[in-house]
Amino acid sequence: MSIDPEKLAASLRVLGTSNDRDISAALHDVIGACVQLFGVSGSGLMIADQQNVLRYAAASDGPGRVLEDVQSETGQGPCVDTFVNGEITSTDDLATETRWPASRGTILEHGVRSVLGVPVHLGGVTVGSLDVYLDRPHRWDDSERAALSRYGEVLETTLSAALTARHAGQLAEQLQYALDYRVVIERAVGYLMADERVDAVTAFNVLRRVARNQRRKVAEVAQHLLDTGTLP
């Protein structure tokens, strides 16, 4: 994949000035430009909701939307790992992957083969995941990871402006909730990892499942665990 540094820099400058525009339009501009700049098949953005579950925010096309929706439903996928672990996650070919068995088949059926996701932050807190995908196998290199991380900063600027202006409705509420409760949830995830000897994504999905079954917010379940040492 070839990334033109001058085009990337120019796009970052232009998109970085879109703070006063409609947030939905600004996000779709960023996602659309991401596809053109990186020469990928598609791109998407997922943001944590009040249950701290990643939800669709923007996508460049149908397969990109499916990539996001199936991960939200199953709690498995590269974007989920990116969000929970707060680090870049990638797969060079989903067809040969052993990770994410609950979501991998559906994603493959819609023509997605290789995926690269980077965390999106606000105030140092991970609130979502930006991803790009290709319809063919591809080995992601360090320059692509660095460039997409830089591009993710555009999203952070746009989302920060939306939160400050409070003109993004439900999106602003989601972002504020993520900022308020992410630390509590991360501490609870760490507790379960140590107590149950599981990885971060598995621990996160335990909290999510309990919250869903009891119709409570993940943050409430996390706080109960930290206060009592047991899940409610």
mmCIF file of C-alpha atoms in Angstrom:
data_model
loop_
_atom_site.group_PDB
_atom_site.id
_atom_site.type_symbol
_atom_site.label_atom_id
_atom_site.label_comp_id
_atom_site.label_asym_id
_atom_site.label_seq_id
_atom_site.Cartn_x
_atom_site.Cartn_y
_atom_site.Cartn_z
ATOM 1 C CA MET A 1 0.000 0.000 0.000
ATOM 2 C CA SER A 2 1.392 3.415 -0.960
ATOM 3 C CA ILE A 3 0.573 6.477 1.151
ATOM 4 C CA ASP A 4 1.371 9.907 -0.255
ATOM 5 C CA PRO A 5 2.776 11.927 2.700
ATOM 6 C CA GLU A 6 1.865 15.270 1.100
ATOM 7 C CA LYS A 7 -1.747 14.245 0.463
ATOM 8 C CA LEU A 8 -2.004 12.877 3.977
ATOM 9 C CA ALA A 9 -0.689 16.104 5.496
ATOM 10 C CA ALA A 10 -3.015 18.212 3.351
ATOM 11 C CA SER A 11 -6.037 16.128 4.304
ATOM 12 C CA LEU A 12 -5.178 16.344 7.984
ATOM 13 C CA ARG A 13 -5.037 20.132 7.743
ATOM 14 C CA VAL A 14 -8.369 20.414 5.943
ATOM 15 C CA LEU A 15 -10.267 17.928 8.085
ATOM 16 C CA GLY A 16 -8.797 19.358 11.240
ATOM 17 C CA THR A 17 -10.654 22.628 10.583
ATOM 18 C CA SER A 18 -14.101 21.012 10.441
ATOM 19 C CA ASN A 19 -14.944 21.613 14.102
ATOM 20 C CA ASP A 20 -17.811 23.988 13.392
ATOM 21 C CA ARG A 21 -19.546 21.638 10.978
ATOM 22 C CA ASP A 22 -22.225 19.053 11.580
ATOM 23 C CA ILE A 23 -20.516 16.239 13.477
ATOM 24 C CA SER A 24 -22.045 13.454 11.385
ATOM 25 C CA ALA A 25 -20.923 15.067 8.133
ATOM 26 C CA ALA A 26 -17.459 15.698 9.541
ATOM 27 C CA LEU A 27 -17.046 12.074 10.624
ATOM 28 C CA HIS A 28 -18.129 10.744 7.247
ATOM 29 C CA ASP A 29 -15.694 13.134 5.549
ATOM 30 C CA VAL A 30 -12.873 11.750 7.672
ATOM 31 C CA ILE A 31 -13.837 8.143 6.940
ATOM 32 C CA GLY A 32 -14.259 8.790 3.206
ATOM 33 C CA ALA A 33 -10.940 10.573 2.935
ATOM 34 C CA CYS A 34 -9.284 7.733 4.856
ATOM 35 C CA VAL A 35 -10.247 5.284 2.100
ATOM 36 C CA GLN A 36 -8.795 7.493 -0.632
ATOM 37 C CA LEU A 37 -5.591 8.334 1.192
ATOM 38 C CA PHE A 38 -4.726 4.830 2.310
ATOM 39 C CA GLY A 39 -5.891 3.109 -0.866
ATOM 40 C CA VAL A 40 -8.000 0.636 1.134
ATOM 41 C CA SER A 41 -11.305 -1.034 0.320
ATOM 42 C CA GLY A 42 -13.132 0.605 3.206
ATOM 43 C CA SER A 43 -12.930 2.299 6.584
ATOM 44 C CA GLY A 44 -15.078 2.728 9.677
ATOM 45 C CA LEU A 45 -15.361 4.233 13.128
ATOM 46 C CA MET A 46 -16.806 2.645 16.263
ATOM 47 C CA ILE A 47 -17.531 4.549 19.487
ATOM 48 C CA ALA A 48 -18.332 3.094 22.922
ATOM 49 C CA ASP A 49 -21.935 3.526 24.076
ATOM 50 C CA GLN A 50 -23.320 3.880 27.610
ATOM 51 C CA GLN A 51 -22.826 0.136 28.072
ATOM 52 C CA ASN A 52 -19.178 0.579 27.046
ATOM 53 C CA VAL A 53 -19.937 -1.560 23.990
ATOM 54 C CA LEU A 54 -18.570 -0.443 20.636
ATOM 55 C CA ARG A 55 -21.251 0.819 18.272
ATOM 56 C CA TYR A 56 -21.308 1.938 14.646
ATOM 57 C CA ALA A 57 -20.540 5.636 14.199
ATOM 58 C CA ALA A 58 -19.526 5.875 10.532
ATOM 59 C CA ALA A 59 -18.526 3.574 7.681
ATOM 60 C CA SER A 60 -17.496 4.069 4.086
ATOM 61 C CA ASP A 61 -19.545 1.181 2.685
ATOM 62 C CA GLY A 62 -21.707 -1.868 3.382
ATOM 63 C CA PRO A 63 -18.929 -4.325 4.285
ATOM 64 C CA GLY A 64 -17.466 -1.686 6.596
ATOM 65 C CA ARG A 65 -20.815 -1.415 8.357
ATOM 66 C CA VAL A 66 -21.045 -5.211 8.661
ATOM 67 C CA LEU A 67 -17.501 -5.303 10.058
ATOM 68 C CA GLU A 68 -18.623 -2.952 12.816
ATOM 69 C CA ASP A 69 -22.067 -4.415 13.504
ATOM 70 C CA VAL A 70 -20.965 -8.041 13.872
ATOM 71 C CA GLN A 71 -18.202 -7.062 16.302
ATOM 72 C CA SER A 72 -20.689 -5.080 18.360
ATOM 73 C CA GLU A 73 -23.045 -8.071 18.503
ATOM 74 C CA THR A 74 -20.445 -10.728 19.318
ATOM 75 C CA GLY A 75 -17.897 -8.784 21.343
ATOM 76 C CA GLN A 76 -15.174 -10.261 19.134
ATOM 77 C CA GLY A 77 -12.992 -8.787 16.412
ATOM 78 C CA PRO A 78 -9.929 -6.644 15.733
ATOM 79 C CA CYS A 79 -11.756 -3.408 16.590
ATOM 80 C CA VAL A 80 -12.922 -4.823 19.932
ATOM 81 C CA ASP A 81 -9.365 -5.864 20.784
ATOM 82 C CA THR A 82 -8.151 -2.413 19.754
ATOM 83 C CA PHE A 83 -10.665 -0.751 22.072
ATOM 84 C CA VAL A 84 -10.272 -3.037 25.095
ATOM 85 C CA ASN A 85 -6.469 -3.193 24.988
ATOM 86 C CA GLY A 86 -5.982 0.394 23.817
ATOM 87 C CA GLU A 87 -3.480 -0.640 21.168
ATOM 88 C CA ILE A 88 -3.207 -1.228 17.426
ATOM 89 C CA THR A 89 -4.649 -4.561 16.323
ATOM 90 C CA SER A 90 -4.400 -6.089 12.869
ATOM 91 C CA THR A 91 -4.907 -9.231 10.856
ATOM 92 C CA ASP A 92 -3.208 -9.892 7.548
ATOM 93 C CA ASP A 93 -5.812 -12.441 6.447
ATOM 94 C CA LEU A 94 -9.028 -13.310 8.271
ATOM 95 C CA ALA A 95 -9.283 -16.522 6.253
ATOM 96 C CA THR A 96 -6.309 -17.966 8.159
ATOM 97 C CA GLU A 97 -7.126 -16.409 11.545
ATOM 98 C CA THR A 98 -7.835 -18.425 14.671
ATOM 99 C CA ARG A 99 -8.929 -15.361 16.658
ATOM 100 C CA TRP A 100 -12.515 -14.071 16.832
ATOM 101 C CA PRO A 101 -14.405 -17.271 15.874
ATOM 102 C CA ALA A 102 -17.820 -15.738 16.616
ATOM 103 C CA SER A 103 -17.425 -12.902 14.104
ATOM 104 C CA ARG A 104 -14.792 -14.013 11.600
ATOM 105 C CA GLY A 105 -17.068 -16.039 9.309
ATOM 106 C CA THR A 106 -19.661 -13.305 8.828
ATOM 107 C CA ILE A 107 -16.997 -10.692 8.156
ATOM 108 C CA LEU A 108 -15.336 -12.928 5.566
ATOM 109 C CA GLU A 109 -18.665 -13.502 3.820
ATOM 110 C CA HIS A 110 -18.833 -9.781 3.110
ATOM 111 C CA GLY A 111 -15.443 -9.599 1.426
ATOM 112 C CA VAL A 112 -13.268 -8.325 4.278
ATOM 113 C CA ARG A 113 -9.877 -10.092 4.398
ATOM 114 C CA SER A 114 -7.330 -7.870 6.166
ATOM 115 C CA VAL A 115 -8.024 -5.285 8.886
ATOM 116 C CA LEU A 116 -5.998 -2.676 10.756
ATOM 117 C CA GLY A 117 -7.493 -0.851 13.749
ATOM 118 C CA VAL A 118 -6.143 1.956 15.910
ATOM 119 C CA PRO A 119 -7.591 3.243 19.201
ATOM 120 C CA VAL A 120 -9.288 6.631 19.311
ATOM 121 C CA HIS A 121 -8.707 8.643 22.489
ATOM 122 C CA LEU A 122 -10.179 11.610 24.313
ATOM 123 C CA GLY A 123 -8.303 13.039 27.259
ATOM 124 C CA GLY A 124 -6.088 9.973 27.341
ATOM 125 C CA VAL A 125 -9.113 7.638 27.534
ATOM 126 C CA THR A 126 -9.833 5.112 24.775
ATOM 127 C CA VAL A 127 -13.366 5.805 23.504
ATOM 128 C CA GLY A 128 -13.428 3.959 20.184
ATOM 129 C CA SER A 129 -11.641 2.386 17.249
ATOM 130 C CA LEU A 130 -10.795 3.563 13.729
ATOM 131 C CA ASP A 131 -10.296 0.796 11.213
ATOM 132 C CA VAL A 132 -9.391 0.243 7.584
ATOM 133 C CA TYR A 133 -9.813 -2.978 5.643
ATOM 134 C CA LEU A 134 -8.874 -4.598 2.342
ATOM 135 C CA ASP A 135 -10.735 -7.195 0.289
ATOM 136 C CA ARG A 136 -7.521 -9.197 -0.084
ATOM 137 C CA PRO A 137 -4.759 -10.473 2.218
ATOM 138 C CA HIS A 138 -2.234 -7.791 3.131
ATOM 139 C CA ARG A 139 0.728 -7.588 5.496
ATOM 140 C CA TRP A 140 0.439 -4.287 7.374
ATOM 141 C CA ASP A 141 3.798 -2.580 7.907
ATOM 142 C CA ASP A 142 4.991 -0.076 10.500
ATOM 143 C CA SER A 143 4.558 2.929 8.202
ATOM 144 C CA GLU A 144 0.869 2.094 7.673
ATOM 145 C CA ARG A 145 0.316 1.658 11.396
ATOM 146 C CA ALA A 146 1.993 5.000 12.114
ATOM 147 C CA ALA A 147 0.079 6.826 9.389
ATOM 148 C CA LEU A 148 -3.313 5.509 10.501
ATOM 149 C CA SER A 149 -2.493 6.400 14.102
ATOM 150 C CA ARG A 150 -1.753 9.945 12.968
ATOM 151 C CA TYR A 151 -4.987 9.985 11.041
ATOM 152 C CA GLY A 152 -6.830 8.882 14.155
ATOM 153 C CA GLU A 153 -5.834 12.177 15.740
ATOM 154 C CA VAL A 154 -8.146 13.925 13.277
ATOM 155 C CA LEU A 155 -11.025 11.936 14.682
ATOM 156 C CA GLU A 156 -9.963 12.802 18.201
ATOM 157 C CA THR A 157 -10.017 16.526 17.318
ATOM 158 C CA THR A 158 -13.453 16.233 15.726
ATOM 159 C CA LEU A 159 -14.910 14.227 18.613
ATOM 160 C CA SER A 160 -13.399 16.576 21.181
ATOM 161 C CA ALA A 161 -15.046 19.529 19.451
ATOM 162 C CA ALA A 162 -18.392 17.708 19.439
ATOM 163 C CA LEU A 163 -18.133 16.992 23.154
ATOM 164 C CA THR A 164 -17.180 20.579 23.965
ATOM 165 C CA ALA A 165 -19.952 22.089 21.855
ATOM 166 C CA ARG A 166 -22.508 19.489 23.014
ATOM 167 C CA HIS A 167 -24.126 19.603 19.578
ATOM 168 C CA ALA A 168 -23.713 15.935 18.776
ATOM 169 C CA GLY A 169 -26.680 14.632 20.787
ATOM 170 C CA GLN A 170 -26.352 10.932 21.573
ATOM 171 C CA LEU A 171 -22.732 10.820 20.406
ATOM 172 C CA ALA A 172 -21.740 13.465 22.955
ATOM 173 C CA GLU A 173 -23.508 11.487 25.689
ATOM 174 C CA GLN A 174 -21.641 8.333 24.667
ATOM 175 C CA LEU A 175 -18.302 10.112 24.726
ATOM 176 C CA GLN A 176 -18.925 11.684 28.131
ATOM 177 C CA TYR A 177 -19.951 8.341 29.607
ATOM 178 C CA ALA A 178 -16.809 6.691 28.242
ATOM 179 C CA LEU A 179 -14.672 9.418 29.788
ATOM 180 C CA ASP A 180 -16.443 9.236 33.151
ATOM 181 C CA TYR A 181 -16.414 5.470 33.632
ATOM 182 C CA ARG A 182 -13.618 3.987 31.539
ATOM 183 C CA VAL A 183 -11.171 3.904 34.469
ATOM 184 C CA VAL A 184 -13.642 2.024 36.693
ATOM 185 C CA ILE A 185 -14.306 -0.512 33.944
ATOM 186 C CA GLU A 186 -10.595 -0.979 33.233
ATOM 187 C CA ARG A 187 -9.943 -1.638 36.932
ATOM 188 C CA ALA A 188 -12.720 -4.230 36.994
ATOM 189 C CA VAL A 189 -11.310 -5.863 33.860
ATOM 190 C CA GLY A 190 -7.926 -6.057 35.558
ATOM 191 C CA TYR A 191 -9.504 -7.609 38.659
ATOM 192 C CA LEU A 192 -11.203 -10.321 36.606
ATOM 193 C CA MET A 193 -8.025 -10.988 34.620
ATOM 194 C CA ALA A 194 -6.143 -11.694 37.827
ATOM 195 C CA ASP A 195 -8.970 -13.548 39.572
ATOM 196 C CA GLU A 196 -10.133 -15.693 36.650
ATOM 197 C CA ARG A 197 -6.787 -15.839 34.787
ATOM 198 C CA VAL A 198 -8.294 -14.666 31.505
ATOM 199 C CA ASP A 199 -7.289 -12.060 28.949
ATOM 200 C CA ALA A 200 -8.640 -8.503 28.829
ATOM 201 C CA VAL A 201 -11.213 -9.081 26.088
ATOM 202 C CA THR A 202 -12.646 -12.137 27.850
ATOM 203 C CA ALA A 203 -12.879 -10.220 31.133
ATOM 204 C CA PHE A 204 -14.514 -7.283 29.382
ATOM 205 C CA ASN A 205 -17.115 -9.540 27.792
ATOM 206 C CA VAL A 206 -17.908 -11.107 31.182
ATOM 207 C CA LEU A 207 -18.783 -7.651 32.493
ATOM 208 C CA ARG A 208 -20.795 -6.905 29.382
ATOM 209 C CA ARG A 209 -22.735 -10.160 29.606
ATOM 210 C CA VAL A 210 -23.629 -9.654 33.282
ATOM 211 C CA ALA A 211 -24.713 -6.075 32.600
ATOM 212 C CA ARG A 212 -26.870 -7.146 29.668
ATOM 213 C CA ASN A 213 -28.506 -10.009 31.598
ATOM 214 C CA GLN A 214 -29.322 -7.757 34.537
ATOM 215 C CA ARG A 215 -30.169 -4.718 32.419
ATOM 216 C CA ARG A 216 -27.590 -2.657 34.202
ATOM 217 C CA LYS A 217 -24.797 -0.459 32.936
ATOM 218 C CA VAL A 218 -21.355 -2.006 32.650
ATOM 219 C CA ALA A 219 -19.962 0.670 34.950
ATOM 220 C CA GLU A 220 -22.431 -0.333 37.696
ATOM 221 C CA VAL A 221 -21.405 -3.973 37.404
ATOM 222 C CA ALA A 222 -17.731 -2.972 37.435
ATOM 223 C CA GLN A 223 -18.140 -0.820 40.548
ATOM 224 C CA HIS A 224 -20.010 -3.613 42.347
ATOM 225 C CA LEU A 225 -17.177 -6.006 41.563
ATOM 226 C CA LEU A 226 -14.559 -3.590 42.860
ATOM 227 C CA ASP A 227 -16.568 -2.868 46.025
ATOM 228 C CA THR A 228 -17.506 -6.448 46.925
ATOM 229 C CA GLY A 229 -15.070 -8.706 45.066
ATOM 230 C CA THR A 230 -17.965 -10.519 43.377
ATOM 231 C CA LEU A 231 -20.119 -10.006 40.316
ATOM 232 C CA PRO A 232 -23.719 -9.000 41.053
#
